[in-house]
PDB file of C-alpha atoms in Angstrom:
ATOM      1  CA  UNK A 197     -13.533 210.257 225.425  1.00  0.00           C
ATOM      2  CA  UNK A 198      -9.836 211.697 224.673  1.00  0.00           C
ATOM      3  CA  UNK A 199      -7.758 213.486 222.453  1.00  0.00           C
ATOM      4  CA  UNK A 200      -4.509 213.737 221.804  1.00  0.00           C
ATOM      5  CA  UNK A 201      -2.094 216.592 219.420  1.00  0.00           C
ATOM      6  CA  UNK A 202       0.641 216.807 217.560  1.00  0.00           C
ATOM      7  CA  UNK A 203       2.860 219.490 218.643  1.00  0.00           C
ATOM      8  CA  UNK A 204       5.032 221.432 216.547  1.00  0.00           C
ATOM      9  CA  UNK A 205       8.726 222.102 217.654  1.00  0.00           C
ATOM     10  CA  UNK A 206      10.008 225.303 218.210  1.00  0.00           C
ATOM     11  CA  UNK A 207      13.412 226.972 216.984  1.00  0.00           C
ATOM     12  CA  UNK A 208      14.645 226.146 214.147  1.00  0.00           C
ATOM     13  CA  UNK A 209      11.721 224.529 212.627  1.00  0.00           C
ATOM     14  CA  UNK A 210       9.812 226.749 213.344  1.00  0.00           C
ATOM     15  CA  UNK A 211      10.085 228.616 209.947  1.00  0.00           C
ATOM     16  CA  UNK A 212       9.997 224.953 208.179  1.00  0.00           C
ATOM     17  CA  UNK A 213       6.139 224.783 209.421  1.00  0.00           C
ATOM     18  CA  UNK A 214       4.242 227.748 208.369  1.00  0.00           C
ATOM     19  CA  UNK A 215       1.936 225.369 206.487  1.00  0.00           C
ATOM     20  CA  UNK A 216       0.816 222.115 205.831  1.00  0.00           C
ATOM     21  CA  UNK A 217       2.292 222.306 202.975  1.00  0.00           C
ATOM     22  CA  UNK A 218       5.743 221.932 204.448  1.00  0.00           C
ATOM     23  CA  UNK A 219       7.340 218.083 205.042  1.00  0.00           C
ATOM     24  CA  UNK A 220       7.547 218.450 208.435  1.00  0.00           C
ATOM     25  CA  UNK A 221       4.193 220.108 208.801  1.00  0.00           C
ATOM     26  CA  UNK A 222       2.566 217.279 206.269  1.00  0.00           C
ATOM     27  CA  UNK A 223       4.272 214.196 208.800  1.00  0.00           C
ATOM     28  CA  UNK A 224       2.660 215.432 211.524  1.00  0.00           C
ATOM     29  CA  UNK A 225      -0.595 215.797 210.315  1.00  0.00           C
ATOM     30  CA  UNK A 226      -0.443 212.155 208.457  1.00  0.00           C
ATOM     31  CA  UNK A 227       0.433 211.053 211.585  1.00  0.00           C
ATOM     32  CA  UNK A 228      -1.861 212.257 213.790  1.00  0.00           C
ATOM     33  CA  UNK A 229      -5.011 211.223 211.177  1.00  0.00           C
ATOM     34  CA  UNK A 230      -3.200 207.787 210.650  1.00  0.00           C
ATOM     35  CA  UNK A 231      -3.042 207.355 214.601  1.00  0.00           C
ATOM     36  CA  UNK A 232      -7.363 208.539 214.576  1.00  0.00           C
ATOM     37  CA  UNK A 233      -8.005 205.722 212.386  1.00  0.00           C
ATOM     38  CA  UNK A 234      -6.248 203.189 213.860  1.00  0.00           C
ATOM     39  CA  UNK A 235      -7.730 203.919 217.317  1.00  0.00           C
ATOM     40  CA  UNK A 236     -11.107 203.986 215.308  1.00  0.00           C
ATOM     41  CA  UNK A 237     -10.609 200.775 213.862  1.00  0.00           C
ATOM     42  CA  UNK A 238      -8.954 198.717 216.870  1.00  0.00           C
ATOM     43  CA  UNK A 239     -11.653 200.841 219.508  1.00  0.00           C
ATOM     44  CA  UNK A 240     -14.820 199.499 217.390  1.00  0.00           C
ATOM     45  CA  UNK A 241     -13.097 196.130 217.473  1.00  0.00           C
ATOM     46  CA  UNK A 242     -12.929 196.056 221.024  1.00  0.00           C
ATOM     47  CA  UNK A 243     -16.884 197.234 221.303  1.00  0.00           C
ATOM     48  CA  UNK A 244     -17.960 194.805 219.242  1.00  0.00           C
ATOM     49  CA  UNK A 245     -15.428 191.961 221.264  1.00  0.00           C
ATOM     50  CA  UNK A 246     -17.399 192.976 224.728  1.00  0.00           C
ATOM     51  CA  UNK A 247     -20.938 191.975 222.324  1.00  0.00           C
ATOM     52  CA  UNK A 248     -22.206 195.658 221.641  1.00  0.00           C
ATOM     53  CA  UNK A 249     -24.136 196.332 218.388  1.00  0.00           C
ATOM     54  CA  UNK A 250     -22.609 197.866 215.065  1.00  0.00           C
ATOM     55  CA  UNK A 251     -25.074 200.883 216.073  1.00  0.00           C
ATOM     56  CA  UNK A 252     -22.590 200.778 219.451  1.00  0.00           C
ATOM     57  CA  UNK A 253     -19.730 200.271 217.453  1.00  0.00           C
ATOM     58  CA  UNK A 254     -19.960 202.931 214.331  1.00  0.00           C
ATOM     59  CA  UNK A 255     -20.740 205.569 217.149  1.00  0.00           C
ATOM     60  CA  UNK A 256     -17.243 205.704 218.203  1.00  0.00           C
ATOM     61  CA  UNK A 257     -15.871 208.697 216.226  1.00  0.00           C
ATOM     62  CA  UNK A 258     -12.379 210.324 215.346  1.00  0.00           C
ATOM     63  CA  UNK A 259     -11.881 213.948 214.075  1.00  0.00           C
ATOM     64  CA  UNK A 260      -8.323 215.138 212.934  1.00  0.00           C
ATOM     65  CA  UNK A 261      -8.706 219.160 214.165  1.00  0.00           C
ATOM     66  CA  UNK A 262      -8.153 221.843 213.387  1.00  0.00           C
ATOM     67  CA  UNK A 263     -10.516 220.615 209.746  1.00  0.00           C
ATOM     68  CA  UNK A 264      -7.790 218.618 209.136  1.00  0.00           C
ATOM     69  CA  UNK A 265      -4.565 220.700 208.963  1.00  0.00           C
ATOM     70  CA  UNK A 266      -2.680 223.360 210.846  1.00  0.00           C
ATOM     71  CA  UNK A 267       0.509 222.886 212.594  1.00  0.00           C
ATOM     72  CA  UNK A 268      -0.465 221.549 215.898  1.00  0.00           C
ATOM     73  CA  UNK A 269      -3.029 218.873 214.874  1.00  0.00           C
ATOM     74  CA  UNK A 270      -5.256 216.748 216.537  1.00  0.00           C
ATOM     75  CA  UNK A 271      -7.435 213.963 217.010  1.00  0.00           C
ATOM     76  CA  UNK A 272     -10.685 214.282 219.606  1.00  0.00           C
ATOM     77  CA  UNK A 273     -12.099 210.485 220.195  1.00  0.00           C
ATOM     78  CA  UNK A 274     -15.728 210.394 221.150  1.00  0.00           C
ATOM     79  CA  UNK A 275     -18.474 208.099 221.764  1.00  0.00           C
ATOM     80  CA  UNK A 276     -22.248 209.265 220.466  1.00  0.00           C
ATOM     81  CA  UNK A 277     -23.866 207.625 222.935  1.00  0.00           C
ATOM     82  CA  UNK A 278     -23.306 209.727 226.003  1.00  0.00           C
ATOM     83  CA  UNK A 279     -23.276 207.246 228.809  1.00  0.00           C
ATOM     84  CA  UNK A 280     -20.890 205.074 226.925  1.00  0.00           C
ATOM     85  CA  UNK A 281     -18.042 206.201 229.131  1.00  0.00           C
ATOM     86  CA  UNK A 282     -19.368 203.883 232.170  1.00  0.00           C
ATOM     87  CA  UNK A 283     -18.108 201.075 230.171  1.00  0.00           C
ATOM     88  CA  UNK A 284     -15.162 202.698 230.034  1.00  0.00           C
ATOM     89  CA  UNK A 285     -14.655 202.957 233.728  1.00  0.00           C
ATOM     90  CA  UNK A 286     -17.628 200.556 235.538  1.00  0.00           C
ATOM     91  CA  UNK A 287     -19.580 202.180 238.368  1.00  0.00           C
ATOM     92  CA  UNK A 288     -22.211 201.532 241.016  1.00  0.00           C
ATOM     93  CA  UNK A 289     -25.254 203.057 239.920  1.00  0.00           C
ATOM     94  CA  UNK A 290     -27.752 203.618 242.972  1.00  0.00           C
ATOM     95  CA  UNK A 291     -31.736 203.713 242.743  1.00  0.00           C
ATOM     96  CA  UNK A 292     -33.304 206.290 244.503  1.00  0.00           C
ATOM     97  CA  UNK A 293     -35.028 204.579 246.292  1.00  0.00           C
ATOM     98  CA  UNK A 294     -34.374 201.817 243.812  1.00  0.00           C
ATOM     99  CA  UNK A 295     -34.259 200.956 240.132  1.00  0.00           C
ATOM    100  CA  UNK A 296     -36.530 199.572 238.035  1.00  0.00           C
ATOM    101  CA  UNK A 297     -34.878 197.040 235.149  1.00  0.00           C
ATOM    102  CA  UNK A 298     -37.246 195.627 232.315  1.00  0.00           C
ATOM    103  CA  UNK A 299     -38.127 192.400 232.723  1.00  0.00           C
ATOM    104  CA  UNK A 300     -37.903 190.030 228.960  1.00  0.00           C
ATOM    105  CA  UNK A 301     -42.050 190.781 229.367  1.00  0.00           C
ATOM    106  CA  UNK A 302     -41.801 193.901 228.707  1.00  0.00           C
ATOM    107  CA  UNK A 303     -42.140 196.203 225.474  1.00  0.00           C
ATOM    108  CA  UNK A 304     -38.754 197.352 224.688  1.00  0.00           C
ATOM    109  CA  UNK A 305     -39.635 201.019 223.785  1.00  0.00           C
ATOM    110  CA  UNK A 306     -42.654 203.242 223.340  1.00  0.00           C
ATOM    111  CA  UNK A 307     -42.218 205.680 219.894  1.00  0.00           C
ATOM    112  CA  UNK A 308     -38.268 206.134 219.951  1.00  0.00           C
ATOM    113  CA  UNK A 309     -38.101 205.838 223.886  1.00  0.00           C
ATOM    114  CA  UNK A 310     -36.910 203.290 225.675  1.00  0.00           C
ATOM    115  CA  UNK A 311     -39.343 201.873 228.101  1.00  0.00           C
ATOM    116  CA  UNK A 312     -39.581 203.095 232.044  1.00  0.00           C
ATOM    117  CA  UNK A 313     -42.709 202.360 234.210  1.00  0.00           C
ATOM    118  CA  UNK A 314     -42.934 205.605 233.807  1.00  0.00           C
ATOM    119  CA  UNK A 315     -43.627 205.897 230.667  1.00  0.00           C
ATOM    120  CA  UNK A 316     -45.406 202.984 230.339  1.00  0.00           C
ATOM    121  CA  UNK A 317     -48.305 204.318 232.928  1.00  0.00           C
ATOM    122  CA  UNK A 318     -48.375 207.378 230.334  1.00  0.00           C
ATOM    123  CA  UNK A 319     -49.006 205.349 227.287  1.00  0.00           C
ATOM    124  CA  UNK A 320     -50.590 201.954 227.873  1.00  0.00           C
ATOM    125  CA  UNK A 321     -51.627 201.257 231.594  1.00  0.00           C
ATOM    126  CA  UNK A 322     -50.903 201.207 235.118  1.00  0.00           C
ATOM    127  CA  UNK A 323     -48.953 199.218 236.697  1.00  0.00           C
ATOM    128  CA  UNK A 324     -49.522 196.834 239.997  1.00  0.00           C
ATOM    129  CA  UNK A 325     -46.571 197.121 242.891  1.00  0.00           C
ATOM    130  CA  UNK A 326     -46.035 193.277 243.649  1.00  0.00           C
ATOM    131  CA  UNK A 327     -43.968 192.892 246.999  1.00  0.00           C
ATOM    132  CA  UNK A 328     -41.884 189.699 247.819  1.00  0.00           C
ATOM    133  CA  UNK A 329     -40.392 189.304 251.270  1.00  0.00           C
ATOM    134  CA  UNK A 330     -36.560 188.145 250.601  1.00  0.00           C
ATOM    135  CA  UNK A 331     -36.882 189.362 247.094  1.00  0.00           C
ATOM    136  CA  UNK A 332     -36.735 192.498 244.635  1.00  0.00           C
ATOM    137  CA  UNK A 333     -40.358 193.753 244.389  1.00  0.00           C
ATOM    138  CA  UNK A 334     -42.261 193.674 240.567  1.00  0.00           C
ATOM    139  CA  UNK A 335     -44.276 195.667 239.080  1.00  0.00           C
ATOM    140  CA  UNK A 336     -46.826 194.201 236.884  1.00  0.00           C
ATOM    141  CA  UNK A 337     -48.901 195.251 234.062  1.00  0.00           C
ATOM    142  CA  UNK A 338     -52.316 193.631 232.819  1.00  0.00           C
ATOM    143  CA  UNK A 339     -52.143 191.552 230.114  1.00  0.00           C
ATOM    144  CA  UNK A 340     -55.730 190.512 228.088  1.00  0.00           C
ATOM    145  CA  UNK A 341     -56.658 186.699 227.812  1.00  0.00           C
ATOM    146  CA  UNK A 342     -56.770 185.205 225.295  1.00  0.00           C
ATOM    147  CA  UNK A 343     -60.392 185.018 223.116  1.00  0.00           C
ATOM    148  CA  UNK A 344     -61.257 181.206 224.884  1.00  0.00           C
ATOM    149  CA  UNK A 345     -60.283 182.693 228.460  1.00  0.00           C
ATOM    150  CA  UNK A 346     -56.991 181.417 228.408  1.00  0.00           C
ATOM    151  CA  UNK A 347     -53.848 182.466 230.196  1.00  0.00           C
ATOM    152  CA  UNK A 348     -51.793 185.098 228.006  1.00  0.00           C
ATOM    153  CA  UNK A 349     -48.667 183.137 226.088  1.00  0.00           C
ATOM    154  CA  UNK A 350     -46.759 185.178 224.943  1.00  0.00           C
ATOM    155  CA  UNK A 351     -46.842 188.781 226.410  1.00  0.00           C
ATOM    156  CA  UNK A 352     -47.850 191.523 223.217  1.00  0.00           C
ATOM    157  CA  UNK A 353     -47.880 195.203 223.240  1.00  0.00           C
ATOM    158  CA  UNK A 354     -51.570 194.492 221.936  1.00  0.00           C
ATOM    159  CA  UNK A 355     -52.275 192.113 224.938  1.00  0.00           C
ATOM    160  CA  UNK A 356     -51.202 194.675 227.440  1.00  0.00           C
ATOM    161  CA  UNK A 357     -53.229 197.660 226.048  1.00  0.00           C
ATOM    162  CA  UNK A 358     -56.160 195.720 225.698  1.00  0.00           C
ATOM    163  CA  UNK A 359     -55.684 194.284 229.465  1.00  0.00           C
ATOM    164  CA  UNK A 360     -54.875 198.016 230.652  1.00  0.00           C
ATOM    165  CA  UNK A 361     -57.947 198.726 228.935  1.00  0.00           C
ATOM    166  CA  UNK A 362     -60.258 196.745 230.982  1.00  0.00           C
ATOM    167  CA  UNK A 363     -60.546 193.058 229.116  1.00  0.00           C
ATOM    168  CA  UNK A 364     -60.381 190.010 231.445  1.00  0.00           C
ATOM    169  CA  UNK A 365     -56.568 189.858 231.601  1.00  0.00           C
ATOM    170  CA  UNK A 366     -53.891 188.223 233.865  1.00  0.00           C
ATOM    171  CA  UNK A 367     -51.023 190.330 235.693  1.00  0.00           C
ATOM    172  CA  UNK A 368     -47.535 190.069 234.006  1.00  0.00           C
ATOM    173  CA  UNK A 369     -44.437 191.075 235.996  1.00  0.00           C
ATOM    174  CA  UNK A 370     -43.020 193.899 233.444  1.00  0.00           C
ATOM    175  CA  UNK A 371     -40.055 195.252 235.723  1.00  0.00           C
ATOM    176  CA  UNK A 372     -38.120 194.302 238.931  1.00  0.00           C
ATOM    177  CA  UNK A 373     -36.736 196.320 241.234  1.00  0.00           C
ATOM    178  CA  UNK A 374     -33.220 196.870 242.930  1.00  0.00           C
ATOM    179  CA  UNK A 375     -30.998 198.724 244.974  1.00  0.00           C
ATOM    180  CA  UNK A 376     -28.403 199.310 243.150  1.00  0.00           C
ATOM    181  CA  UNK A 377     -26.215 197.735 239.990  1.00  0.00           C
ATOM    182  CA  UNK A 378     -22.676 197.502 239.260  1.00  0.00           C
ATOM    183  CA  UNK A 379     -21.518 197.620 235.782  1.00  0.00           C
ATOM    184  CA  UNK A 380     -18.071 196.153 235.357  1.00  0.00           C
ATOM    185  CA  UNK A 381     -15.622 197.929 232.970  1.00  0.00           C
ATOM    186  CA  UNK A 382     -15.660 196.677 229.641  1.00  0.00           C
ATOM    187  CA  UNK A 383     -13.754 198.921 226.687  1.00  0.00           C
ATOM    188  CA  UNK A 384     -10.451 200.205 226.078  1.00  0.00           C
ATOM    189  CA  UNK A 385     -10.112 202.736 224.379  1.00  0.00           C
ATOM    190  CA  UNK A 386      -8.509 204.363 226.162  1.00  0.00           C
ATOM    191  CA  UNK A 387      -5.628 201.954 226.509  1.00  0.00           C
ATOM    192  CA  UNK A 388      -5.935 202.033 222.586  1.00  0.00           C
ATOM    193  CA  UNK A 389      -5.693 205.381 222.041  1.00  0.00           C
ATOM    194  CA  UNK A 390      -2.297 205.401 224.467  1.00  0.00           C
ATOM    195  CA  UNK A 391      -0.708 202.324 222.408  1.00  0.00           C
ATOM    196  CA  UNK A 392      -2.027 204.598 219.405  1.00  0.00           C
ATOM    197  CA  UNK A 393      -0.562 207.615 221.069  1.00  0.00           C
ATOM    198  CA  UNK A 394       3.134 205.704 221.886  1.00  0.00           C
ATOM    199  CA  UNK A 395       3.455 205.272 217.885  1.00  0.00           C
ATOM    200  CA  UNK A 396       3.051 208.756 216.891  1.00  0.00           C
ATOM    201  CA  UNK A 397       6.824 208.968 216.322  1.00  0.00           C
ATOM    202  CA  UNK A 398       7.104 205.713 214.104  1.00  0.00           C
ATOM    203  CA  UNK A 399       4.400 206.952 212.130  1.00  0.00           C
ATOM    204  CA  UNK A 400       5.435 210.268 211.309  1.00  0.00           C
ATOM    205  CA  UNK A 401       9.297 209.020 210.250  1.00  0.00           C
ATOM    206  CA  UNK A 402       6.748 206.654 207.877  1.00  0.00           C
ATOM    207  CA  UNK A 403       4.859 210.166 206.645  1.00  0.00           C
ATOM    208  CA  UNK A 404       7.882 212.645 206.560  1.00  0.00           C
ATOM    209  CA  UNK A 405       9.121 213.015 203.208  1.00  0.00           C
ATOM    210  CA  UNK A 406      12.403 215.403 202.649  1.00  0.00           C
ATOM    211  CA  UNK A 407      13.940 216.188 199.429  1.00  0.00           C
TER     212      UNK A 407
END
């Protein structure tokens, strides 16, 4: 998501840093890893303030490079999940010709996927196109009655297979369709990692030990 370096001067300190080993060498790289960890710590907090999961929040990840030493180090920030950037920024994301969000009926994920009608159709059922003038269309799945004939309560995975499967069953809307969605901006890291970036001076007077 960013990254930012410590850069070694040139000139007459330039001799002073031919390792890590060296004071001024040593402050910078303290600095830089002290600056990773407090963007780490403050950029989870913020996930976790805009009501992501830990999993959401422990996937934000700092790493001081080059392995940790060297004269010009470094901190890359990055996110695991890959689309986690569009909280970052917020966009407009268009269907084409529209997208299909799960409804609360429907089964969150199929093995390790998340669910789609797509992938729904290829492992339980089909699915029945419900149109609404005024309103987003649905798409509906079959859903088995219960054994006395009754209406479904609430909506199982088992219900659905065995209603895709040809038992007396009930259609349950599953997904709804739009146009388009807008997702609002809702980190900051990267403000965090510029406040983070703005203290890399203070830190490594704190770090540098001469004499």
């Amino acid at each position: 998501m960013a990254r930012f370096r410590y850069q070694k001067k040139d000139g007459e300190f330039a001799r002073a840093m031919t390792s890590v080993a060296d004071p001024i060498a040593a402050a910078g790289l303290a600095a830089i890893t002290e600056a990773g960890n407090i963007i780490k710590q403050a950029g989870r907090a913020d996930i976790a303030a805009a009501g992501f999961s830990k999993r959401w929040q422990n996937a934000l990840r700092t790493k001081v490079y080059p392995n940790g030493a060297g004269l010009s180090a470094g901190v890359f920030i990055w996110h695991k999940i890959y689309y986690a950037g569009i909280y970052e920024k917020g966009a407009t994301i268009t269907g084409s010709p529209r997208l299909w969000l799960p409804l609360p009926t429907a089964p969150k994920r199929a093995g390790r996927s998340k669910m789609t009608p797509a992938l729904y159709i290829r492992t339980i059922g089909p699915l029945v196109s419900i149109e609404r003038p005024g309103k987003p269309p649905l798409l509906a799945g079959k859903a088995a009655l219960s054994t006395r004939g009754k209406n479904v309560g609430k909506v199982t995975l088992s219900a659905l297979k065995r209603g895709a499967a040809g038992k007396a069953s009930t259609l349950v809307p599953l997904f709804i369709g739009i146009d388009r969605v807008s997702i609002r901006d809702r980190f900051s890291i990267r403000e965090i990692t510029g406040r983070a970036a703005a203290r890399l001076g203070q830190l490594y007077l704190k770090h540098l030990k001469v004499g």
